[in-house]
Coordinates of C-alpha atoms in Angstrom, one line a residue:
Chain W
M12 CA -12.9 37.8 1.9
A13 CA -16.3 37.5 1.1
S14 CA -17.8 36.9 4.2
T15 CA -17.3 39.5 5.8
N16 CA -18.5 41.2 3.1
K17 CA -22.3 39.6 4.0
P18 CA -23.3 39.3 7.5
V19 CA -26.8 39.1 7.0
E20 CA -26.3 35.9 4.4
S21 CA -25.1 33.7 7.6
E22 CA -27.5 34.3 9.6
Y23 CA -30.0 31.6 7.3
K24 CA -27.5 28.8 7.9
S25 CA -26.2 27.9 11.2
S26 CA -22.6 29.1 11.6
S27 CA -21.1 25.4 11.2
T28 CA -22.3 24.7 8.0
P29 CA -19.8 25.8 5.3
V30 CA -21.3 28.0 2.3
L31 CA -20.2 25.4 -0.2
H32 CA -22.2 22.7 1.4
A33 CA -26.0 24.6 -0.1
S34 CA -25.2 24.8 -3.9
A35 CA -23.5 21.1 -3.4
P36 CA -26.4 18.5 -2.1
A37 CA -25.2 15.2 -4.4
G38 CA -22.0 15.9 -1.7
V39 CA -18.6 17.7 -2.1
D40 CA -16.5 18.4 -5.1
Y41 CA -13.4 18.0 -5.5
F42 CA -12.6 17.3 -8.9
K43 CA -10.1 20.4 -9.9
F44 CA -7.9 18.9 -6.3
D45 CA -7.7 16.1 -7.6
V46 CA -6.9 16.7 -11.4
I47 CA -4.0 19.0 -9.6
L48 CA -3.0 16.1 -7.3
R49 CA -2.9 13.6 -10.1
F50 CA -0.6 16.1 -12.2
L51 CA 1.4 16.3 -9.4
L52 CA 1.8 13.3 -9.2
F53 CA 2.5 13.1 -13.2
A54 CA 5.2 15.1 -12.5
A55 CA 7.1 13.7 -9.6
S56 CA 6.9 10.3 -11.5
L57 CA 8.4 11.9 -14.6
V58 CA 11.3 14.1 -12.8
S59 CA 11.9 10.9 -10.5
V60 CA 12.6 8.2 -12.9
V61 CA 14.5 11.1 -15.6
V62 CA 17.0 12.1 -12.1
M63 CA 17.5 8.2 -12.3
V64 CA 17.9 7.6 -15.4
T65 CA 20.1 10.2 -15.8
G66 CA 23.0 10.1 -12.7
N67 CA 25.0 7.2 -14.8
Q68 CA 28.7 8.4 -14.3
T69 CA 32.1 7.3 -15.4
L70 CA 35.2 7.4 -13.6
N71 CA 38.8 6.5 -14.6
I72 CA 40.7 6.2 -11.1
P73 CA 42.8 4.2 -12.8
L74 CA 40.7 1.3 -14.6
P75 CA 37.4 3.2 -15.9
L76 CA 34.4 2.5 -13.2
S77 CA 31.0 3.2 -13.7
A78 CA 27.7 3.8 -11.9
K79 CA 24.6 3.2 -13.6
F80 CA 21.3 2.8 -12.5
R81 CA 20.3 -0.5 -14.5
Y82 CA 23.9 -1.9 -12.5
S83 CA 21.1 -2.7 -9.3
P84 CA 17.6 -4.2 -9.7
S85 CA 16.5 -1.2 -6.6
F86 CA 17.6 0.9 -9.0
V87 CA 15.7 -1.1 -11.8
Y88 CA 12.4 -1.8 -10.4
F89 CA 12.4 1.9 -8.8
V90 CA 12.0 3.4 -12.5
A91 CA 9.7 0.8 -13.4
A92 CA 7.4 1.5 -10.8
F93 CA 7.7 5.3 -11.9
S94 CA 7.1 4.9 -15.1
V95 CA 3.7 2.6 -14.3
S96 CA 2.6 5.6 -11.8
G97 CA 3.5 8.4 -14.6
L98 CA 1.4 6.4 -17.3
Y99 CA -1.2 5.8 -14.8
S100 CA -1.5 9.3 -13.3
I101 CA -1.2 10.6 -17.2
I102 CA -5.2 7.9 -17.8
T103 CA -7.1 8.9 -13.9
T104 CA -5.4 13.3 -15.4
I105 CA -8.1 12.5 -18.4
A106 CA -10.6 10.0 -16.5
S107 CA -11.0 13.4 -14.2
L108 CA -11.1 16.0 -16.6
S109 CA -13.7 14.4 -18.8
A110 CA -15.6 13.3 -15.1
I111 CA -15.7 17.3 -14.7
K112 CA -18.2 17.7 -17.6
N113 CA -19.6 14.5 -17.1
P114 CA -20.9 14.5 -13.4
T115 CA -22.9 11.0 -13.9
L116 CA -19.9 8.7 -13.5
K117 CA -17.9 10.3 -10.5
T118 CA -19.5 8.2 -7.3
K119 CA -18.1 5.0 -9.2
L120 CA -15.1 6.9 -10.7
L121 CA -14.1 7.4 -7.1
L122 CA -14.2 4.4 -6.0
Y123 CA -11.7 3.3 -8.5
Y124 CA -10.0 5.3 -8.0
V125 CA -9.6 4.7 -4.0
L126 CA -9.1 0.7 -5.3
W127 CA -6.0 1.6 -7.6
D128 CA -4.7 4.3 -5.9
A129 CA -3.9 2.1 -3.0
V130 CA -1.9 -0.1 -5.8
I131 CA 0.3 2.2 -7.0
L132 CA 0.6 3.4 -3.6
G133 CA 1.9 -0.1 -2.8
I134 CA 4.5 -0.1 -6.0
I135 CA 6.0 3.2 -5.2
A136 CA 5.8 3.1 -1.5
S137 CA 8.0 0.1 -1.4
A138 CA 10.0 1.3 -4.7
V139 CA 10.9 4.3 -2.6
G140 CA 12.3 1.9 0.4
T141 CA 14.2 -0.5 -2.0
A142 CA 16.3 2.5 -3.6
G143 CA 16.6 4.4 -0.3
G144 CA 17.4 1.6 1.3
M145 CA 20.2 0.8 -1.5
A146 CA 21.1 4.4 -1.7
Y147 CA 21.6 4.5 2.1
L148 CA 23.8 1.8 1.8
G149 CA 26.0 3.4 -0.8
L150 CA 26.1 6.1 1.2
K151 CA 27.1 4.6 4.6
G152 CA 28.4 1.2 4.2
N153 CA 27.6 -1.5 6.2
K154 CA 30.8 -1.5 8.8
H155 CA 29.5 -5.2 10.0
V156 CA 29.8 -6.7 6.3
N157 CA 33.4 -7.3 5.4
G158 CA 33.5 -5.5 1.6
W159 CA 30.0 -3.4 1.6
N160 CA 31.6 0.0 1.8
K161 CA 30.7 3.3 0.6
I162 CA 30.8 4.4 -2.8
C163 CA 29.4 7.7 -2.9
N164 CA 32.8 9.4 -1.9
V165 CA 34.3 8.5 -5.3
F166 CA 30.5 8.5 -7.5
D167 CA 29.3 11.8 -6.1
K168 CA 26.6 12.7 -9.3
F169 CA 25.5 9.4 -9.1
C170 CA 24.5 9.1 -5.7
R171 CA 23.2 12.5 -6.4
H172 CA 21.2 12.0 -9.1
V173 CA 19.6 9.0 -6.7
G174 CA 18.7 10.9 -3.7
G175 CA 16.8 13.3 -6.0
A176 CA 14.8 11.1 -7.3
V177 CA 14.1 8.6 -4.1
G178 CA 13.3 12.7 -2.5
V179 CA 11.2 13.3 -5.3
G180 CA 9.3 9.6 -4.9
L181 CA 9.1 9.9 -1.2
F182 CA 6.7 12.9 -2.3
G183 CA 5.0 11.3 -5.1
S184 CA 3.9 8.9 -2.7
I185 CA 2.9 11.3 0.2
V186 CA 0.6 12.7 -3.3
T187 CA -0.9 8.7 -3.6
V188 CA -1.8 8.5 0.5
L189 CA -3.6 12.2 -0.2
L190 CA -5.5 11.0 -3.6
I191 CA -6.8 8.4 -1.6
C192 CA -8.0 10.0 1.3
L193 CA -9.3 13.4 -1.3
S194 CA -11.1 10.3 -3.0
A195 CA -12.7 8.5 0.6
Y196 CA -13.7 12.3 1.1
S197 CA -15.4 13.0 -1.8
I198 CA -17.3 9.6 -1.2
H199 CA -18.1 10.2 1.9
S200 CA -19.3 13.3 1.4
R201 CA -21.9 11.7 -0.6
V202 CA -23.5 9.9 2.0
P203 CA -26.4 11.6 3.2
K204 CA -26.3 12.7 7.3
Chain P
M14 CA -31.3 -16.7 6.8
A15 CA -33.9 -13.9 7.1
S16 CA -33.4 -13.3 2.8
T17 CA -34.9 -17.0 2.2
N18 CA -38.0 -16.9 4.8
K19 CA -39.6 -13.9 2.9
P20 CA -39.6 -14.6 -0.9
V21 CA -42.6 -12.2 -1.3
E22 CA -41.4 -9.3 -0.7
S23 CA -38.1 -9.6 -3.5
E24 CA -40.9 -9.0 -5.9
Y25 CA -41.0 -5.8 -5.0
K26 CA -37.9 -4.8 -5.8
S27 CA -35.7 -4.9 -9.2
S28 CA -33.6 -8.3 -10.1
S29 CA -30.6 -6.6 -10.0
T30 CA -30.5 -5.0 -6.5
P31 CA -29.2 -7.5 -4.0
V32 CA -31.8 -9.4 -1.1
L33 CA -29.0 -7.8 1.1
H34 CA -29.7 -4.3 0.0
A35 CA -33.5 -4.6 1.5
S36 CA -32.4 -5.3 5.3
A37 CA -29.6 -2.8 5.3
P38 CA -30.9 0.7 3.6
A39 CA -27.9 2.4 5.5
G40 CA -25.1 1.1 3.1
V41 CA -24.1 -2.8 3.1
D42 CA -22.1 -3.9 6.4
Y43 CA -19.0 -5.5 5.4
F44 CA -17.2 -5.0 9.2
K45 CA -16.7 -8.7 9.5
F46 CA -14.4 -8.6 6.9
D47 CA -12.9 -5.4 8.2
V48 CA -12.4 -7.6 11.7
I49 CA -10.9 -10.7 9.9
L50 CA -8.5 -8.6 7.8
R51 CA -7.1 -6.5 10.5
F52 CA -6.7 -9.4 12.4
L53 CA -4.7 -10.7 9.4
L54 CA -2.8 -7.5 9.3
F55 CA -1.9 -8.2 13.1
A56 CA -0.7 -11.9 12.6
A57 CA 1.4 -11.0 9.4
S58 CA 3.1 -8.2 11.3
L59 CA 4.0 -10.2 14.8
V60 CA 5.0 -13.3 12.8
S61 CA 7.4 -10.7 10.4
V62 CA 8.8 -9.2 13.2
V63 CA 9.6 -12.1 15.3
V64 CA 11.0 -14.0 12.3
M65 CA 13.0 -11.0 11.8
V66 CA 14.4 -10.8 14.9
T67 CA 15.2 -14.6 16.0
G68 CA 17.2 -14.4 12.5
N69 CA 20.3 -13.8 14.6
Q70 CA 23.2 -16.0 13.4
T71 CA 26.8 -16.5 14.9
L72 CA 29.3 -17.9 12.9
N73 CA 32.9 -19.0 13.8
I74 CA 34.9 -19.3 10.6
P75 CA 37.2 -19.4 12.1
L76 CA 36.7 -15.8 13.8
P77 CA 33.3 -15.2 15.2
L78 CA 30.9 -13.3 12.7
S79 CA 27.9 -12.7 13.4
A80 CA 24.5 -11.6 11.4
K81 CA 21.3 -9.4 13.2
F82 CA 18.9 -7.6 12.1
R83 CA 20.5 -4.4 14.0
Y84 CA 23.3 -4.2 11.6
S85 CA 20.9 -3.3 8.5
P86 CA 19.3 0.2 9.0
S87 CA 16.8 -1.5 6.4
F88 CA 15.9 -4.0 8.9
V89 CA 15.6 -2.5 11.6
Y90 CA 13.1 0.2 9.9
F91 CA 11.2 -3.0 8.5
V92 CA 10.7 -4.2 12.4
A93 CA 9.6 -0.8 13.6
A94 CA 7.3 -0.1 10.7
F95 CA 5.2 -3.3 11.2
S96 CA 5.5 -3.2 15.1
V97 CA 3.6 0.5 14.2
S98 CA 1.5 -1.8 12.0
G99 CA 0.4 -4.6 14.8
L100 CA -0.4 -1.7 17.2
Y101 CA -2.5 -0.4 14.5
S102 CA -4.1 -3.5 13.5
I103 CA -4.8 -4.1 17.3
I104 CA -6.5 -0.7 18.1
T105 CA -8.3 -1.1 14.9
T106 CA -9.5 -4.4 15.9
I107 CA -11.1 -3.1 18.9
A108 CA -12.7 0.0 17.1
S109 CA -14.3 -2.9 14.4
L110 CA -15.7 -4.9 17.1
S111 CA -17.0 -2.0 18.8
A112 CA -18.8 -0.4 16.1
I113 CA -20.6 -4.0 14.9
K114 CA -22.2 -3.2 18.5
N115 CA -22.7 0.5 17.7
P116 CA -23.6 1.2 14.3
T117 CA -24.1 5.0 14.7
L118 CA -20.6 6.1 14.3
K119 CA -19.3 3.6 10.8
T120 CA -19.5 6.2 8.0
K121 CA -17.1 8.4 9.6
L122 CA -15.2 5.4 11.3
L123 CA -14.9 3.9 7.8
L124 CA -13.7 7.2 6.5
Y125 CA -11.0 7.5 9.1
Y126 CA -9.5 3.8 8.1
V127 CA -8.8 4.7 4.7
L128 CA -6.7 7.2 5.2
W129 CA -4.9 5.6 8.6
D130 CA -5.0 2.4 6.2
A131 CA -3.0 4.3 3.3
V132 CA -0.8 6.0 5.7
I133 CA 0.3 2.6 7.3
L134 CA 0.4 0.9 3.2
G135 CA 3.2 3.3 2.5
I136 CA 4.8 2.9 5.5
I137 CA 4.8 -1.2 5.8
A138 CA 4.9 -1.1 1.7
S139 CA 8.3 1.0 2.0
A140 CA 9.6 -1.8 4.7
V141 CA 8.8 -4.3 2.1
G142 CA 10.7 -2.7 -0.2
T143 CA 14.2 -2.0 1.6
A144 CA 14.3 -5.7 3.2
G145 CA 13.1 -7.4 0.2
G146 CA 16.4 -4.8 -1.6
M147 CA 18.7 -5.3 0.9
A148 CA 17.8 -9.5 1.1
Y149 CA 18.3 -9.7 -2.5
L150 CA 21.6 -7.9 -2.2
G151 CA 23.1 -10.3 0.4
L152 CA 21.6 -13.4 -1.3
K153 CA 22.7 -12.7 -5.0
G154 CA 25.4 -9.8 -4.6
N155 CA 26.0 -6.6 -6.9
K156 CA 29.2 -7.5 -9.3
H157 CA 29.0 -4.4 -10.3
V158 CA 30.2 -3.1 -7.2
N159 CA 33.2 -4.1 -5.9
G160 CA 33.0 -5.9 -2.6
W161 CA 29.5 -6.0 -2.4
N162 CA 29.3 -10.2 -2.4
K163 CA 26.4 -11.9 -1.7
I164 CA 26.9 -13.4 1.9
C165 CA 23.7 -15.8 2.1
N166 CA 26.0 -18.5 1.1
V167 CA 27.3 -17.3 4.7
F168 CA 24.4 -16.8 6.7
D169 CA 22.3 -19.5 5.9
K170 CA 20.0 -19.4 8.5
F171 CA 19.6 -14.9 9.0
C172 CA 19.0 -15.1 5.1
R173 CA 16.1 -17.4 5.3
H174 CA 14.8 -15.5 8.4
V175 CA 15.0 -12.1 6.6
G176 CA 13.2 -14.0 3.5
G177 CA 10.3 -15.3 5.6
A178 CA 9.5 -12.0 6.9
V179 CA 9.7 -10.2 4.0
G180 CA 7.3 -12.2 2.1
V181 CA 4.8 -12.1 5.5
G182 CA 5.5 -8.9 4.7
L183 CA 4.3 -8.7 1.3
F184 CA 1.2 -10.6 2.2
G185 CA 0.5 -7.6 5.0
S186 CA 1.0 -5.1 2.7
I187 CA -1.5 -6.6 0.2
V188 CA -4.3 -7.2 2.9
T189 CA -3.4 -3.5 3.8
V190 CA -4.7 -2.9 0.2
L191 CA -7.4 -5.1 0.6
L192 CA -8.9 -3.5 4.2
I193 CA -8.4 0.1 1.9
C194 CA -10.7 -1.2 -1.4
L195 CA -13.5 -2.4 1.2
S196 CA -13.7 0.2 3.7
A197 CA -14.4 3.0 0.4
Y198 CA -16.5 -0.1 -1.2
S199 CA -18.4 -0.3 2.0
I200 CA -18.3 3.7 2.2
H201 CA -19.2 3.8 -0.9
S202 CA -22.7 1.4 -0.6
R203 CA -23.4 3.9 1.9
V204 CA -24.3 6.4 -1.1
P205 CA -28.0 6.2 -2.4
K206 CA -28.2 5.5 -6.5

């Protein structure tokens, strides 16, 4: 919008250079996007943990039968992993907010972000994998193994919750990949050409 | 080697600065470690795929019963994910070897490495998670679900292969985390203090 109002100013710059670069010689500052993405990771972690934990279901057919996340080690790992990532995202959101006010620490902070984001990505991606695999087994069963039948035709509410939690967890993993990309690009923009 | 021949030069610099910086003002060059780690990732991918695929086992007790990796979607995903990471590690090893000879492209290459390594980490970590969860179910069963009994007391060779493949895959995931750290640190070392 602004570029159409100022056709004269663009003559001073080469056509490929964005206007933002002129005011930020020390690298482009993406900490606002960083805060937004970290908040999204926090929201995804919170939602996936809550949806997974609240999925408990008890049926009386005719004996009482119940499905709880804590009956499966995969789902316990899922809840533990996203609790860790939720806590981590709170801490790093605070760090990013303070870095917006105090620009001297930024480059070092971005390096630590890449390192720890990669560790968190490994944890939550494996949690999504294990919970997703177990949910798929509950949904379809495995006809090659005698007795490993599907259970989602019985525990419908539980399976909906597990599926929702896995979906939100997958979204959180993608957000973490984007966070790593953003931090790396942000460090890269500080390297002199 | 060259640094020990020039003790005088170090007096010009502050004591905390490593001598290596003097000969490499454009940042520390970790491409040799990068090649080693990428080769390790390739080796881990190859071993985990081969071990998983060769685990097929057929028993006659009294009817013929067989366990194959392709009977479980989790193990098929595992093989697919580590085939992708093996191919990726071959391509990036070649890219790193050519970057050692041609230093102009390095910083941009490191940025692409961080981005794609993060994607590969997400894929293989989730594959380790899903195969590990399924292997644990085969090992222990789940007494809360009627019929989901352990199968590793019967399919001993198959389970040993699955466990070995998951272990090597976990090692590959850790190598990928280290690769992301190395690339990010390498970009960071090029930022002027």
